Amino acid sequence: MDRRALLLALPLALGCTVQAPSVALTKVCSPPDAASCTFSATCDAQFIGTIAVDAAQSVQLFLAIEAANQAPKNGDTSGGRVNTADAWLQEIRISYAGPLAIPPAAHRIIQQVPANGTAVVAFPVMDVTATTLGGATEAIVVAKVKGKGVFGDGSEFETAEYEIPVKVCSGCAGAPPTCPAGEVLATCPGAWGQAPLSFACTGN
């Protein structure tokens, strides 16, 4: 028996059950209309373009991501037992792989993912400035995202690592559009200089 087969067989020999984490980050959402910037419990559409951030704009890449909680509901209204399988994401930890020296990041959040359901959660994925690229014009960086939190019963969970490839570029977004007098530029889900992004000129 090879080492891998032995490791897989060991929990069974000990009478243990091997389970994958029940909370997972699953997809990057395409942004809705910028004027409202509201999300449903699931992505209305999955973003399949290039995720990018313009270092010349000195912005923060902010993404809305669908999370799924596979834990079944365990409440019983007839017996008065509350559901404790809802999950709360409390911390996002991100490390980066690629040619740029971007330090690891951590963000505290509090976003609920219901049992046997989904939720759209949002958080910063990367911060860039004019000096991030050094002498390069663009680079691909993989953001490796993990979420940590607790279930309603107090037990802790950690998501599997979710990899997000990001194109870091300089000047690729161009200048933001100029709105007519009396209107302001609305963007969703982050600021001008990132993709995905929706934008619109709206009244004050």
Tab-separated table of C-alpha atoms in Angstrom:
chain	number	residue	atom	x	y	z
A	1	MET	CA	0.000	0.000	0.000
A	2	ASP	CA	1.442	3.379	-0.993
A	3	ARG	CA	1.628	6.324	1.414
A	4	ARG	CA	-1.378	8.146	-0.066
A	5	ALA	CA	-3.616	5.080	0.174
A	6	LEU	CA	-2.428	4.514	3.738
A	7	LEU	CA	-3.345	8.080	4.739
A	8	LEU	CA	-6.806	7.697	3.199
A	9	ALA	CA	-7.367	4.351	4.904
A	10	LEU	CA	-6.163	5.444	8.342
A	11	PRO	CA	-9.288	7.439	9.371
A	12	LEU	CA	-11.495	4.509	8.337
A	13	ALA	CA	-9.382	2.080	10.356
A	14	LEU	CA	-9.761	4.349	13.363
A	15	GLY	CA	-13.516	4.563	12.910
A	16	CYS	CA	-13.407	8.219	11.801
A	17	THR	CA	-15.368	9.925	9.038
A	18	VAL	CA	-13.546	12.183	6.602
A	19	GLN	CA	-15.639	15.252	5.718
A	20	ALA	CA	-14.920	18.210	3.482
A	21	PRO	CA	-15.514	21.687	4.944
A	22	SER	CA	-19.210	22.500	4.582
A	23	VAL	CA	-18.691	26.219	3.913
A	24	ALA	CA	-16.993	27.167	0.658
A	25	LEU	CA	-16.356	30.199	-1.530
A	26	THR	CA	-17.687	29.237	-4.952
A	27	LYS	CA	-17.772	32.052	-7.547
A	28	VAL	CA	-17.071	35.737	-8.224
A	29	CYS	CA	-20.248	37.692	-8.907
A	30	SER	CA	-20.790	40.013	-11.832
A	31	PRO	CA	-21.791	43.410	-10.450
A	32	PRO	CA	-25.420	44.557	-10.592
A	33	ASP	CA	-26.578	48.044	-11.526
A	34	ALA	CA	-24.226	50.552	-9.914
A	35	ALA	CA	-27.014	52.869	-8.780
A	36	SER	CA	-28.390	50.261	-6.375
A	37	CYS	CA	-25.403	47.894	-5.934
A	38	THR	CA	-27.540	45.258	-4.219
A	39	PHE	CA	-26.964	41.513	-4.335
A	40	SER	CA	-29.267	38.545	-3.844
A	41	ALA	CA	-28.397	35.461	-1.815
A	42	THR	CA	-26.785	34.062	-4.973
A	43	CYS	CA	-24.889	35.703	-7.814
A	44	ASP	CA	-27.327	36.936	-10.445
A	45	ALA	CA	-24.504	36.125	-12.862
A	46	GLN	CA	-21.007	34.710	-12.501
A	47	PHE	CA	-18.169	36.961	-13.676
A	48	ILE	CA	-16.118	35.145	-16.325
A	49	GLY	CA	-13.917	38.011	-17.527
A	50	THR	CA	-10.442	38.999	-16.381
A	51	ILE	CA	-10.274	40.132	-12.774
A	52	ALA	CA	-7.997	43.149	-12.767
A	53	VAL	CA	-6.861	46.110	-10.713
A	54	ASP	CA	-5.124	49.256	-11.959
A	55	ALA	CA	-2.176	50.166	-9.759
A	56	ALA	CA	-2.049	53.645	-11.311
A	57	GLN	CA	-5.377	54.354	-9.614
A	58	SER	CA	-4.002	53.241	-6.195
A	59	VAL	CA	-7.151	51.308	-5.387
A	60	GLN	CA	-8.371	48.311	-3.471
A	61	LEU	CA	-9.754	45.327	-5.360
A	62	PHE	CA	-13.111	44.638	-3.710
A	63	LEU	CA	-15.099	41.583	-4.816
A	64	ALA	CA	-18.512	40.104	-4.153
A	65	ILE	CA	-18.233	36.317	-3.911
A	66	GLU	CA	-20.901	33.672	-3.504
A	67	ALA	CA	-20.441	31.400	-0.480
A	68	ALA	CA	-22.266	28.110	0.042
A	69	ASN	CA	-23.061	26.336	3.302
A	70	GLN	CA	-23.678	22.633	2.754
A	71	ALA	CA	-24.529	21.903	6.390
A	72	PRO	CA	-28.181	20.823	6.602
A	73	LYS	CA	-30.627	22.761	8.733
A	74	ASN	CA	-30.960	21.104	12.145
A	75	GLY	CA	-33.788	23.121	13.666
A	76	ASP	CA	-37.119	21.625	14.668
A	77	THR	CA	-39.911	24.159	15.094
A	78	SER	CA	-42.304	21.533	16.431
A	79	GLY	CA	-39.851	20.545	19.141
A	80	GLY	CA	-38.597	24.039	19.861
A	81	ARG	CA	-35.056	23.288	18.711
A	82	VAL	CA	-33.355	26.227	16.980
A	83	ASN	CA	-31.240	25.844	13.871
A	84	THR	CA	-27.546	26.007	14.779
A	85	ALA	CA	-26.102	25.123	11.357
A	86	ASP	CA	-26.096	28.698	10.022
A	87	ALA	CA	-22.535	29.913	9.495
A	88	TRP	CA	-20.944	33.293	10.148
A	89	LEU	CA	-17.805	34.227	8.238
A	90	GLN	CA	-15.687	36.258	10.662
A	91	GLU	CA	-12.252	36.515	9.097
A	92	ILE	CA	-10.750	36.491	5.610
A	93	ARG	CA	-7.059	35.640	5.211
A	94	ILE	CA	-5.284	36.140	1.896
A	95	SER	CA	-1.813	35.205	0.693
A	96	TYR	CA	-0.417	35.939	-2.761
A	97	ALA	CA	1.583	33.964	-5.309
A	98	GLY	CA	3.312	35.565	-8.267
A	99	PRO	CA	6.098	37.945	-9.246
A	100	LEU	CA	4.991	40.879	-7.056
A	101	ALA	CA	5.879	41.310	-3.386
A	102	ILE	CA	2.409	41.748	-1.886
A	103	PRO	CA	2.250	41.005	1.861
A	104	PRO	CA	-0.446	38.692	3.257
A	105	ALA	CA	-3.663	40.378	4.341
A	106	ALA	CA	-6.387	39.673	6.887
A	107	HIS	CA	-9.817	41.296	7.219
A	108	ARG	CA	-12.433	40.976	9.946
A	109	ILE	CA	-15.975	40.658	8.631
A	110	ILE	CA	-19.315	39.367	9.900
A	111	GLN	CA	-21.467	37.881	7.150
A	112	GLN	CA	-23.999	35.078	7.505
A	113	VAL	CA	-24.267	32.046	5.227
A	114	PRO	CA	-27.502	30.149	5.998
A	115	ALA	CA	-27.559	26.377	6.451
A	116	ASN	CA	-28.212	24.500	3.210
A	117	GLY	CA	-28.052	27.812	1.386
A	118	THR	CA	-25.917	30.535	-0.118
A	119	ALA	CA	-25.027	34.160	0.499
A	120	VAL	CA	-23.065	36.800	-1.378
A	121	VAL	CA	-20.243	38.065	0.807
A	122	ALA	CA	-17.921	40.951	-0.012
A	123	PHE	CA	-14.425	41.862	1.136
A	124	PRO	CA	-11.149	43.446	-0.064
A	125	VAL	CA	-8.977	41.007	-2.011
A	126	MET	CA	-5.930	43.121	-2.812
A	127	ASP	CA	-4.509	46.601	-2.192
A	128	VAL	CA	-2.280	48.176	-4.829
A	129	THR	CA	-0.436	51.472	-5.217
A	130	ALA	CA	1.638	53.092	-7.941
A	131	THR	CA	4.731	51.278	-6.606
A	132	THR	CA	3.212	47.764	-6.495
A	133	LEU	CA	4.348	46.823	-10.002
A	134	GLY	CA	7.880	48.156	-9.627
A	135	GLY	CA	9.206	48.496	-13.159
A	136	ALA	CA	6.711	46.097	-14.752
A	137	THR	CA	3.686	47.146	-16.803
A	138	GLU	CA	1.494	44.239	-15.674
A	139	ALA	CA	1.678	40.958	-13.788
A	140	ILE	CA	-0.596	38.085	-12.822
A	141	VAL	CA	-0.957	37.489	-9.098
A	142	VAL	CA	-2.969	34.652	-7.583
A	143	ALA	CA	-4.847	35.662	-4.442
A	144	LYS	CA	-5.304	32.610	-2.212
A	145	VAL	CA	-8.334	33.258	-0.030
A	146	LYS	CA	-9.460	31.391	3.086
A	147	GLY	CA	-12.445	32.201	5.257
A	148	LYS	CA	-12.810	31.387	8.943
A	149	GLY	CA	-15.836	31.569	11.185
A	150	VAL	CA	-18.279	29.792	13.442
A	151	PHE	CA	-21.544	27.918	13.185
A	152	GLY	CA	-24.525	28.784	15.338
A	153	ASP	CA	-23.519	26.093	17.832
A	154	GLY	CA	-20.134	27.746	18.368
A	155	SER	CA	-18.067	25.208	16.439
A	156	GLU	CA	-15.440	26.672	14.123
A	157	PHE	CA	-14.869	26.149	10.406
A	158	GLU	CA	-12.320	27.095	7.777
A	159	THR	CA	-13.054	27.145	4.057
A	160	ALA	CA	-10.865	25.465	1.503
A	161	GLU	CA	-8.440	27.795	-0.244
A	162	TYR	CA	-10.112	29.700	-3.079
A	163	GLU	CA	-7.695	30.957	-5.741
A	164	ILE	CA	-8.425	34.171	-7.634
A	165	PRO	CA	-6.075	35.112	-10.497
A	166	VAL	CA	-5.737	38.908	-10.715
A	167	LYS	CA	-4.133	40.990	-13.442
A	168	VAL	CA	-2.300	43.909	-11.841
A	169	CYS	CA	-1.664	46.594	-14.439
A	170	SER	CA	-0.755	50.256	-14.739
A	171	GLY	CA	-3.050	52.668	-16.578
A	172	CYS	CA	-5.236	49.902	-18.005
A	173	ALA	CA	-8.477	51.315	-16.590
A	174	GLY	CA	-7.971	54.823	-17.884
A	175	ALA	CA	-9.508	57.880	-16.292
A	176	PRO	CA	-13.008	57.616	-14.816
A	177	PRO	CA	-15.818	59.070	-16.941
A	178	THR	CA	-16.943	62.624	-16.347
A	179	CYS	CA	-20.559	62.909	-15.244
A	180	PRO	CA	-22.902	65.724	-16.257
A	181	ALA	CA	-23.317	68.646	-13.892
A	182	GLY	CA	-25.352	67.688	-10.850
A	183	GLU	CA	-24.518	63.975	-11.121
A	184	VAL	CA	-21.870	61.815	-9.481
A	185	LEU	CA	-20.186	58.607	-10.559
A	186	ALA	CA	-21.513	55.507	-8.769
A	187	THR	CA	-19.454	52.305	-8.899
A	188	CYS	CA	-20.160	48.723	-7.772
A	189	PRO	CA	-18.807	46.727	-6.007
A	190	GLY	CA	-15.563	48.685	-5.587
A	191	ALA	CA	-13.917	51.864	-6.814
A	192	TRP	CA	-12.928	52.915	-10.321
A	193	GLY	CA	-9.851	51.039	-11.504
A	194	GLN	CA	-10.952	47.448	-10.915
A	195	ALA	CA	-12.747	44.739	-12.852
A	196	PRO	CA	-15.408	43.504	-12.394
A	197	LEU	CA	-17.128	46.864	-11.986
A	198	SER	CA	-20.366	48.507	-13.018
A	199	PHE	CA	-20.697	52.289	-13.077
A	200	ALA	CA	-23.292	54.950	-13.754
A	201	CYS	CA	-23.800	58.672	-13.352
A	202	THR	CA	-26.504	59.317	-10.796
A	203	GLY	CA	-28.156	62.402	-9.313
A	204	ASN	CA	-27.125	63.682	-5.891
